[in-house]
mmCIF file of N, CA and C in Angstrom:
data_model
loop_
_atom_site.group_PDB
_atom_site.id
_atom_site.type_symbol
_atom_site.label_atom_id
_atom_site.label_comp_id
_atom_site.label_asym_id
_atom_site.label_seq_id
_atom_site.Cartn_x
_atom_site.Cartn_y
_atom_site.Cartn_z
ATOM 1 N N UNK A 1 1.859 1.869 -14.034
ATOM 2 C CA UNK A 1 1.431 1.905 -12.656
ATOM 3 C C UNK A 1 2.326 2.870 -11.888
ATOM 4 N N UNK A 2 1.801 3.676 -10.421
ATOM 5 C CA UNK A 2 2.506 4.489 -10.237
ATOM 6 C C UNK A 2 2.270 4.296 -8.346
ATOM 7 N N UNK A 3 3.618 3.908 -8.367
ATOM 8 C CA UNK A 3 3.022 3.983 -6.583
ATOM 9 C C UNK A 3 3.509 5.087 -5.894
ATOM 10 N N UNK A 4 2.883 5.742 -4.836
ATOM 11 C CA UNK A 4 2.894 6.763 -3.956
ATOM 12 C C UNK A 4 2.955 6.433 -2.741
ATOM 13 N N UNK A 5 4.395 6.987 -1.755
ATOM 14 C CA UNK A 5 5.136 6.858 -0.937
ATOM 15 C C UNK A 5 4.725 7.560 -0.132
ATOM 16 N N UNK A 6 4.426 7.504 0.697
ATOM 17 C CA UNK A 6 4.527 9.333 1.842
ATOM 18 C C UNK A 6 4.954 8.567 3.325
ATOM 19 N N UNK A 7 5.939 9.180 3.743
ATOM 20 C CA UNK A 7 6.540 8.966 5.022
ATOM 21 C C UNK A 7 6.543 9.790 6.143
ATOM 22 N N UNK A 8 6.298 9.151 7.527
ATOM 23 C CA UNK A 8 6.077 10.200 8.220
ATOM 24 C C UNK A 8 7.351 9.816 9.385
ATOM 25 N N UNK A 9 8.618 10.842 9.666
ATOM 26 C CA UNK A 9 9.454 10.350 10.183
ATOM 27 C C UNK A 9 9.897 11.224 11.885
ATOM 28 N N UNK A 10 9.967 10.594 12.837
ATOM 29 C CA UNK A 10 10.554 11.284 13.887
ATOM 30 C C UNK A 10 11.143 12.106 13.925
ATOM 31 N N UNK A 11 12.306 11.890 13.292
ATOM 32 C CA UNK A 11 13.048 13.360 13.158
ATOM 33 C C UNK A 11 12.325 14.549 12.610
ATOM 34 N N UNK A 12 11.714 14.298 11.981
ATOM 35 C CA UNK A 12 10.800 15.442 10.793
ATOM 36 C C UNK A 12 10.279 15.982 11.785
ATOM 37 N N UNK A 13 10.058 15.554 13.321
ATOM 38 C CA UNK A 13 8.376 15.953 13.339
ATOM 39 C C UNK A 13 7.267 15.562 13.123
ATOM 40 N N UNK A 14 7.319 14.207 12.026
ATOM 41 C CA UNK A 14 6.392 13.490 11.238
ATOM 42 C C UNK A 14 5.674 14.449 10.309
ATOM 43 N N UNK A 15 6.447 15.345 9.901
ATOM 44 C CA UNK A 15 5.981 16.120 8.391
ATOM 45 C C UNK A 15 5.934 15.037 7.265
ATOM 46 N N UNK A 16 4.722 14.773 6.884
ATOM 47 C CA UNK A 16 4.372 13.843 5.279
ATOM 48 C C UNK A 16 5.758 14.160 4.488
ATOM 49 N N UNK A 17 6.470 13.082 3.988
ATOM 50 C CA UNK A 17 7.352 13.686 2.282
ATOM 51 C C UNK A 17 7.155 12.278 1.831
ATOM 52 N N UNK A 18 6.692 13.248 0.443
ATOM 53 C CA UNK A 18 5.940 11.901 -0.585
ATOM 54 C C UNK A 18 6.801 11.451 -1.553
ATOM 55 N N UNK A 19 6.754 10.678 -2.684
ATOM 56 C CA UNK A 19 7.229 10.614 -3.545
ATOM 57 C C UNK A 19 6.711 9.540 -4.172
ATOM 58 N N UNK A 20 6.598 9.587 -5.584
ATOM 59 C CA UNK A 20 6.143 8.823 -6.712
ATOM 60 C C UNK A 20 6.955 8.127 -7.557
ATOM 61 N N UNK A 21 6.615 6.725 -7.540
ATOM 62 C CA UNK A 21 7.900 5.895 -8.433
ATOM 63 C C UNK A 21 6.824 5.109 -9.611
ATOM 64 N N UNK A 22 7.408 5.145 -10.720
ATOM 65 C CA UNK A 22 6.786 4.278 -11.947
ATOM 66 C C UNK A 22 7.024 3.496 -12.142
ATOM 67 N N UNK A 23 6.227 2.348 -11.852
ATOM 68 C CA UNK A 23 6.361 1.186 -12.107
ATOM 69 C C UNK A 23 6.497 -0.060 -13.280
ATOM 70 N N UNK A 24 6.132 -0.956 -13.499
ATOM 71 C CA UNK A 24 6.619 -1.381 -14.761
ATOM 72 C C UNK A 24 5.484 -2.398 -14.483
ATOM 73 N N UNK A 25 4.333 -2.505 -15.630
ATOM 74 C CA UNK A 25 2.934 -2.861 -14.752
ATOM 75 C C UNK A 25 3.399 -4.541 -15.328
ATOM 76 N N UNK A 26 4.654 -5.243 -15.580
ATOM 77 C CA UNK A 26 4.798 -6.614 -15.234
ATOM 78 C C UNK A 26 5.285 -6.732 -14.011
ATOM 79 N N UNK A 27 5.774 -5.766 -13.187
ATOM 80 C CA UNK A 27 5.917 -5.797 -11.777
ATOM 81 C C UNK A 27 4.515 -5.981 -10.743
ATOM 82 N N UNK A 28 4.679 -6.949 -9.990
ATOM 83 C CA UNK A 28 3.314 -7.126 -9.126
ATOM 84 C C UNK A 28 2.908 -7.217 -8.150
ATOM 85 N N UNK A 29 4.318 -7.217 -7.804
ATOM 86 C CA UNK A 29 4.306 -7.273 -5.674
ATOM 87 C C UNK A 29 4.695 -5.509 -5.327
ATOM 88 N N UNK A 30 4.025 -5.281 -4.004
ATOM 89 C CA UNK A 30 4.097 -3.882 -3.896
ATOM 90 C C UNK A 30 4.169 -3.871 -2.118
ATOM 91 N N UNK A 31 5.529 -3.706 -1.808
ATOM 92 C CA UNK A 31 5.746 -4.077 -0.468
ATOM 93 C C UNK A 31 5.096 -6.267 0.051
ATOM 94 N N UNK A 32 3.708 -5.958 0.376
ATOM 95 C CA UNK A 32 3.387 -7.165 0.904
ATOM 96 C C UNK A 32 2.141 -7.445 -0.343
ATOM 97 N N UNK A 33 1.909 -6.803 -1.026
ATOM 98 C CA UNK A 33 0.326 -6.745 -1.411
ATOM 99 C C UNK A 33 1.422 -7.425 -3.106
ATOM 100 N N UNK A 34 0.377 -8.598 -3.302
ATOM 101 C CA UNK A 34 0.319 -8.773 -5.172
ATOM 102 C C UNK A 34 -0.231 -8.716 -5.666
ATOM 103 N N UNK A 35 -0.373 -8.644 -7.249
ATOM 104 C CA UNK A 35 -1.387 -8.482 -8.191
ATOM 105 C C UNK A 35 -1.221 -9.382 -8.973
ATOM 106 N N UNK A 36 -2.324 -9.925 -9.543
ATOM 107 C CA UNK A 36 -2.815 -10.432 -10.842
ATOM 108 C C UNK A 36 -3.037 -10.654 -11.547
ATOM 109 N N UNK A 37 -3.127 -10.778 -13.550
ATOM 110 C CA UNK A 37 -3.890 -10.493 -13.895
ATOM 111 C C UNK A 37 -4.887 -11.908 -14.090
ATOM 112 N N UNK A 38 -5.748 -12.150 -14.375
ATOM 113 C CA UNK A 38 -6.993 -13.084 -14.539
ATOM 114 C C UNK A 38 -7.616 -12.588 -15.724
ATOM 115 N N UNK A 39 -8.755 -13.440 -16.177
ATOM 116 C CA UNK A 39 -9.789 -13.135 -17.058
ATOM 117 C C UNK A 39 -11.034 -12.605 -16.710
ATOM 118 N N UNK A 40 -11.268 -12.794 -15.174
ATOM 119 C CA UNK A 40 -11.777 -12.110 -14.486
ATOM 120 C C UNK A 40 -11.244 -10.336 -13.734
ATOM 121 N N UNK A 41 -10.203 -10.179 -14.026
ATOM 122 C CA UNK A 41 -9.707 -8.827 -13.590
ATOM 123 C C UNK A 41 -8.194 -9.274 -12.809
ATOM 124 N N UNK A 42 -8.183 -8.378 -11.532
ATOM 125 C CA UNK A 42 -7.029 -8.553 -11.143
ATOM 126 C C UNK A 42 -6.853 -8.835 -9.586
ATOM 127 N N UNK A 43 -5.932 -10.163 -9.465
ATOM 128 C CA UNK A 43 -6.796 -10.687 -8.282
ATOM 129 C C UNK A 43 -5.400 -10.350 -6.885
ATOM 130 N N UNK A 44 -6.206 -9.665 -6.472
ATOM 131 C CA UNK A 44 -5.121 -8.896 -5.177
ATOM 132 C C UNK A 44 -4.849 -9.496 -4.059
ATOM 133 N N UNK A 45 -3.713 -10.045 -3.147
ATOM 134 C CA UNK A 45 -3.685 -10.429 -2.249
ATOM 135 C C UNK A 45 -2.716 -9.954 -1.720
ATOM 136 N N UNK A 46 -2.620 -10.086 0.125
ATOM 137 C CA UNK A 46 -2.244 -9.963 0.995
ATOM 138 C C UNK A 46 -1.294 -10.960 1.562
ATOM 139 N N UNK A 47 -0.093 -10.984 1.793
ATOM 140 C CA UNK A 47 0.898 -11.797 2.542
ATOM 141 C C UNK A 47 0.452 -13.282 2.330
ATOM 142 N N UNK A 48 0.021 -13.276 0.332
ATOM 143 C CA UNK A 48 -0.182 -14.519 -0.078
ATOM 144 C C UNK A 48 -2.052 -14.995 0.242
ATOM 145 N N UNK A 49 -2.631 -13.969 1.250
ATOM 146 C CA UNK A 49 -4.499 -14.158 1.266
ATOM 147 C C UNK A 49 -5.035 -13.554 0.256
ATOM 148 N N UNK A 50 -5.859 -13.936 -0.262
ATOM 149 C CA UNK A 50 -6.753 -13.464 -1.289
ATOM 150 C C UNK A 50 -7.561 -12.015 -0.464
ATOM 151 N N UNK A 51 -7.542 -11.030 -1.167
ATOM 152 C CA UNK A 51 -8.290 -10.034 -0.373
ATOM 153 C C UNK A 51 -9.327 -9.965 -0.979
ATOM 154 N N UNK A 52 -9.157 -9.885 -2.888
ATOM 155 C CA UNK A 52 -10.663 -9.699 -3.372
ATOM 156 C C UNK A 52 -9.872 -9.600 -4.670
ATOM 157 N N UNK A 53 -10.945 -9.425 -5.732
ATOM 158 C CA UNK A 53 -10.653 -9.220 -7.305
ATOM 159 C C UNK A 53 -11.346 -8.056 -7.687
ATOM 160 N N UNK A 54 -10.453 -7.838 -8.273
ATOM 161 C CA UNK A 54 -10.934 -6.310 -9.181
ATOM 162 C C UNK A 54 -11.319 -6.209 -10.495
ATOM 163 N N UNK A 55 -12.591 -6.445 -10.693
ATOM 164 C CA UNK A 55 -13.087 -6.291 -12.241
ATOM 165 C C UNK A 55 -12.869 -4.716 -13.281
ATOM 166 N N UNK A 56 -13.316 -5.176 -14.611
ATOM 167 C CA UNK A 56 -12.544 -3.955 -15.405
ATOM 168 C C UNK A 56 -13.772 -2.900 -15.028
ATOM 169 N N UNK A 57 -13.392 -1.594 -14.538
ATOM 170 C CA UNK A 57 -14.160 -0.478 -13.912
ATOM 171 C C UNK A 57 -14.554 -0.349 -12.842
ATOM 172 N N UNK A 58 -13.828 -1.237 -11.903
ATOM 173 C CA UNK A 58 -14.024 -0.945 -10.433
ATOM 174 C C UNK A 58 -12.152 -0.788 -9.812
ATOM 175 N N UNK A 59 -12.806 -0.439 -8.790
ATOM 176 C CA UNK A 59 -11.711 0.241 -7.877
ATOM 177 C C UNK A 59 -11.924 -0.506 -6.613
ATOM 178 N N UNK A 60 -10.661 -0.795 -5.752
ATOM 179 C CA UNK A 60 -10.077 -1.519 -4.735
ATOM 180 C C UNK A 60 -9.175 -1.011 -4.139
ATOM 181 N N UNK A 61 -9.292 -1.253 -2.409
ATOM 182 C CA UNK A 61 -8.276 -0.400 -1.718
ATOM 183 C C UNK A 61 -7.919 -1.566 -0.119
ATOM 184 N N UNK A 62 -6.612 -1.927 -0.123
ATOM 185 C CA UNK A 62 -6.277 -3.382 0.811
ATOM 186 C C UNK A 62 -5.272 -1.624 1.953
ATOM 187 N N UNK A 63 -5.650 -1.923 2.874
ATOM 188 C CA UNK A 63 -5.475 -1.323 4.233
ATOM 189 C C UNK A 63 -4.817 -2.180 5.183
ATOM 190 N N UNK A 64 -3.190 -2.103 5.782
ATOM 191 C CA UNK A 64 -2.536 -2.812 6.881
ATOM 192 C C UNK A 64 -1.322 -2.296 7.444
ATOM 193 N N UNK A 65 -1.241 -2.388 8.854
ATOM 194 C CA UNK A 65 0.446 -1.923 8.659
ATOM 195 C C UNK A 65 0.952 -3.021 9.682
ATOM 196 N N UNK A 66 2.398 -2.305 10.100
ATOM 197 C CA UNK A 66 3.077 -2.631 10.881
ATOM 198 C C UNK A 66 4.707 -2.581 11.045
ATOM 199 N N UNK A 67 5.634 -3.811 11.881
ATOM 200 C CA UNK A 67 6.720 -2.671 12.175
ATOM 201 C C UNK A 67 7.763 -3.556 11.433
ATOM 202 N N UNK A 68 9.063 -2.783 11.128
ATOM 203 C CA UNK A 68 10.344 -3.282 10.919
ATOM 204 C C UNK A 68 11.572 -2.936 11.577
ATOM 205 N N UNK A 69 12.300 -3.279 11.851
ATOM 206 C CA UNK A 69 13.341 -3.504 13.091
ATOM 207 C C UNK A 69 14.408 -3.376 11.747
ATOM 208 N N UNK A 70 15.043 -2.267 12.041
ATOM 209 C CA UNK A 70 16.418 -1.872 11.127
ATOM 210 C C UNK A 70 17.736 -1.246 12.007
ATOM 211 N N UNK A 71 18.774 -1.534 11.390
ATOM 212 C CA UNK A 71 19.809 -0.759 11.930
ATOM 213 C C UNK A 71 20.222 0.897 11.252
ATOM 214 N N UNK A 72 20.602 1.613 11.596
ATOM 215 C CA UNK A 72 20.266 2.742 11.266
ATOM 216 C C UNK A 72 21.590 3.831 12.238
ATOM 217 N N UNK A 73 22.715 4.606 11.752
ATOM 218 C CA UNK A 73 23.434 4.637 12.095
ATOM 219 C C UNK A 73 24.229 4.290 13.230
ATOM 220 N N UNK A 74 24.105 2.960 13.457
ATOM 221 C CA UNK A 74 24.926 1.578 14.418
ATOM 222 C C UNK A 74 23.790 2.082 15.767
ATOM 223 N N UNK A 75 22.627 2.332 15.099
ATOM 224 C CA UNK A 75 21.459 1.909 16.208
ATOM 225 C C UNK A 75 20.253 1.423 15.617
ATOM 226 N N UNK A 76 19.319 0.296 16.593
ATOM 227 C CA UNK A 76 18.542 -0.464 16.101
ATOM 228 C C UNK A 76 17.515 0.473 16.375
ATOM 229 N N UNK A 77 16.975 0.658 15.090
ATOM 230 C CA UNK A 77 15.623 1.227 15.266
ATOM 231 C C UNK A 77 14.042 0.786 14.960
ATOM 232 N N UNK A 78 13.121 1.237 15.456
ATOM 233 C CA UNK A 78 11.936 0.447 14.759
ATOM 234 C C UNK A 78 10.828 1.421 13.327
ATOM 235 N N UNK A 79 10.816 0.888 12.517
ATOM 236 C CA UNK A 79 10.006 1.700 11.903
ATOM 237 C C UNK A 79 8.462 1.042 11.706
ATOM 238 N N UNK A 80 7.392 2.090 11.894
ATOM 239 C CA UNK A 80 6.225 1.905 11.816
ATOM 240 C C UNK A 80 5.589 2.339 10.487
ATOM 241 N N UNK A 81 5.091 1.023 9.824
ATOM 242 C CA UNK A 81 3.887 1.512 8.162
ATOM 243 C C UNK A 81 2.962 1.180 8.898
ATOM 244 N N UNK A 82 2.124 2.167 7.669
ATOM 245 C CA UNK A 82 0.801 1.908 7.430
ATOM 246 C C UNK A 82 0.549 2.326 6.058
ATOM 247 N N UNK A 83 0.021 1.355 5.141
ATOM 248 C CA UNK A 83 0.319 1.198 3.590
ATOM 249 C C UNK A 83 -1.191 0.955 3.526
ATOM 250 N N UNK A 84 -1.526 2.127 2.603
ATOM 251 C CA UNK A 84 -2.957 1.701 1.759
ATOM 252 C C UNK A 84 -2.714 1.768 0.613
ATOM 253 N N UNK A 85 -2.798 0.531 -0.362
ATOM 254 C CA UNK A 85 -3.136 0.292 -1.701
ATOM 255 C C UNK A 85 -3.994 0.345 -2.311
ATOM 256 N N UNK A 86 -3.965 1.472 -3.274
ATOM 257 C CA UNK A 86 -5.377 1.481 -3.934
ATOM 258 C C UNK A 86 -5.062 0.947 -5.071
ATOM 259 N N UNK A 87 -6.099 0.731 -5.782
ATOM 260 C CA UNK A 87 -6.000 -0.019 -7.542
ATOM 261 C C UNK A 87 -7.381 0.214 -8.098
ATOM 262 N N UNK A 88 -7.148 0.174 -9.171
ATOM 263 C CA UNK A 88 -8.649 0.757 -10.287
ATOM 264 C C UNK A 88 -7.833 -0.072 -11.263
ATOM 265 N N UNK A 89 -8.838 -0.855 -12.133
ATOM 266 C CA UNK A 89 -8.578 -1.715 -13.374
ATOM 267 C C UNK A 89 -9.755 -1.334 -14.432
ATOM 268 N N UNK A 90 -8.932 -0.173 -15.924
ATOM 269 C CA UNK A 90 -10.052 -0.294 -16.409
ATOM 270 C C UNK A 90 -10.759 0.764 -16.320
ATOM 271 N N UNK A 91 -9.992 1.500 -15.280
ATOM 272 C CA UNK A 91 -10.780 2.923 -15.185
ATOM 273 C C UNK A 91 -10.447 4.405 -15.476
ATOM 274 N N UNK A 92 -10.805 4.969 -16.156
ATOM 275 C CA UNK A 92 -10.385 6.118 -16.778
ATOM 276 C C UNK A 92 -9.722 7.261 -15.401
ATOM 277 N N UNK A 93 -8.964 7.657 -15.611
ATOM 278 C CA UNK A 93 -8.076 8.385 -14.512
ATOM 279 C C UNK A 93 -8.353 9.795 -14.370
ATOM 280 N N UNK A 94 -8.964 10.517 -13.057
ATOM 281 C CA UNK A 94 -9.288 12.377 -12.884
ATOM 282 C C UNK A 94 -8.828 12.319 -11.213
ATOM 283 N N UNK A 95 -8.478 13.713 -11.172
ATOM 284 C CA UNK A 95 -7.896 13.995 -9.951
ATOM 285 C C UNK A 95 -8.632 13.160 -8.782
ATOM 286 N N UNK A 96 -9.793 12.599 -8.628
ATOM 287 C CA UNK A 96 -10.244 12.681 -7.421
ATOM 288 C C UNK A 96 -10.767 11.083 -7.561
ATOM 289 N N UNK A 97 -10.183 10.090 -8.395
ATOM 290 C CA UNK A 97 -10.493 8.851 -8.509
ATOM 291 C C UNK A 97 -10.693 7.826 -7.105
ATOM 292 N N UNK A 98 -9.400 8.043 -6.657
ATOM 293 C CA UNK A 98 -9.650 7.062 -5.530
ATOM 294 C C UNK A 98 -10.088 8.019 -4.017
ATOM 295 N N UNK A 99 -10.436 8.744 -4.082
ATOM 296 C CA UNK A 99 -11.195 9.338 -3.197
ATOM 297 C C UNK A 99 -12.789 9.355 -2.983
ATOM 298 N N UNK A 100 -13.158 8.361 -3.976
ATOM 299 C CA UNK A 100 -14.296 8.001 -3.593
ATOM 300 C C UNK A 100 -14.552 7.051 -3.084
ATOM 301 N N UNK A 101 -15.748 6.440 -2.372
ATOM 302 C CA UNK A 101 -15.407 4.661 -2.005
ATOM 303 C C UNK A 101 -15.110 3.580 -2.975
ATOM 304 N N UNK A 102 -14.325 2.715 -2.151
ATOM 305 C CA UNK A 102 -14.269 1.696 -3.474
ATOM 306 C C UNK A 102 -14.890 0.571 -3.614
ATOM 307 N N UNK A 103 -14.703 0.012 -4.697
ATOM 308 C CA UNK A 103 -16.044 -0.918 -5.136
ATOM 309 C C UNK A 103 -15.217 -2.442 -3.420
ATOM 310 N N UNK A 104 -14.257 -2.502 -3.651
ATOM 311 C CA UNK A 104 -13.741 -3.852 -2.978
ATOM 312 C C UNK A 104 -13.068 -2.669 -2.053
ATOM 313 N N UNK A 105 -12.828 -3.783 -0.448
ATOM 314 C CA UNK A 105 -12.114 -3.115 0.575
ATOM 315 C C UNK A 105 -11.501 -4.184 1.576
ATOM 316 N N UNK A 106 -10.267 -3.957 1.761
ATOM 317 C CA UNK A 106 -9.977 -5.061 2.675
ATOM 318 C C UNK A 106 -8.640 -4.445 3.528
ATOM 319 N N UNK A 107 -9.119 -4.582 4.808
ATOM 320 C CA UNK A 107 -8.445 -4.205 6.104
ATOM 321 C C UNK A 107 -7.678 -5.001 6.722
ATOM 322 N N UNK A 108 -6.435 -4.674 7.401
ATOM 323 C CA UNK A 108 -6.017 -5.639 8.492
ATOM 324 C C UNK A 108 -4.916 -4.503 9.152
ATOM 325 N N UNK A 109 -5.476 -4.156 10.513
ATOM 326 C CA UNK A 109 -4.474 -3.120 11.078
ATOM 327 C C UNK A 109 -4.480 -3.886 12.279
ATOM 328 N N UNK A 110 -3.363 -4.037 13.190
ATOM 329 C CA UNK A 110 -3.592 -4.501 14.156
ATOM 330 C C UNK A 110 -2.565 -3.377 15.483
ATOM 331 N N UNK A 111 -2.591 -3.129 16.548
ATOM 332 C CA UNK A 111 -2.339 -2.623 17.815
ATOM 333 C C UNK A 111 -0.671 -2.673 17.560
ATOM 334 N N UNK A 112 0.010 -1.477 17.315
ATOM 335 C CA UNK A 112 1.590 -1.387 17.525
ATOM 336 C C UNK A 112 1.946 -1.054 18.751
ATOM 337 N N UNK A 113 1.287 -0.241 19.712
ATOM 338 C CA UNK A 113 1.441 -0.099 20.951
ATOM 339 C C UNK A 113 2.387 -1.385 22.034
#
């Protein structure tokens, strides 16, 4: 498994810098989002909610953000995500996989303002 980072930071400007870490697919929590496996596929949830299950050859994508309150050279700062997880179980891998719609979808963005 391979998750993909991209940050967009104040100082930058909010220029995207990405980065890719490999995972170890008995690892299953990914920030807030977990995984599964089942006999039915792989069953994804949200801050412990069920979002949906992913059967073998479909693709799934859980959508949410929000903020974290860090200290950051002896000042409190706030940082703002917004994390989309995609997942495919089962499915053969080409450049443009999860750029199509996905079979399962589950949202929760709410007002940082």
């Amino acid at each position: 498994m391979v998750w993909h980072d991209v940050q967009c930071e104040e100082g930058s400007a909010f220029q995207p810098r990405a980065r890719h870490v490999v995972l170890s697919e008995a690892l299953g929590q990914f920030h807030w989002v977990d995984t599964k496996r089942t006999g039915e596929g792989v069953i994804v949830r949200w801050r412990g909610k069920q979002c949906f299950t992913v059967g073998a050859g479909r693709t799934g994508v859980v959508i949410y953000n929000g903020t974290e309150d860090v200290i950051l050279d002896h000042w409190r700062k706030t940082l703002y995500h917004k994390v989309v997880f995609r997942i495919g179980v089962a499915v053969p891998w080409y450049p443009a996989l999860f750029r199509r719609t996905p079979d399962h979808r589950w949202q929760g963005l709410r007002h940082l303002a």
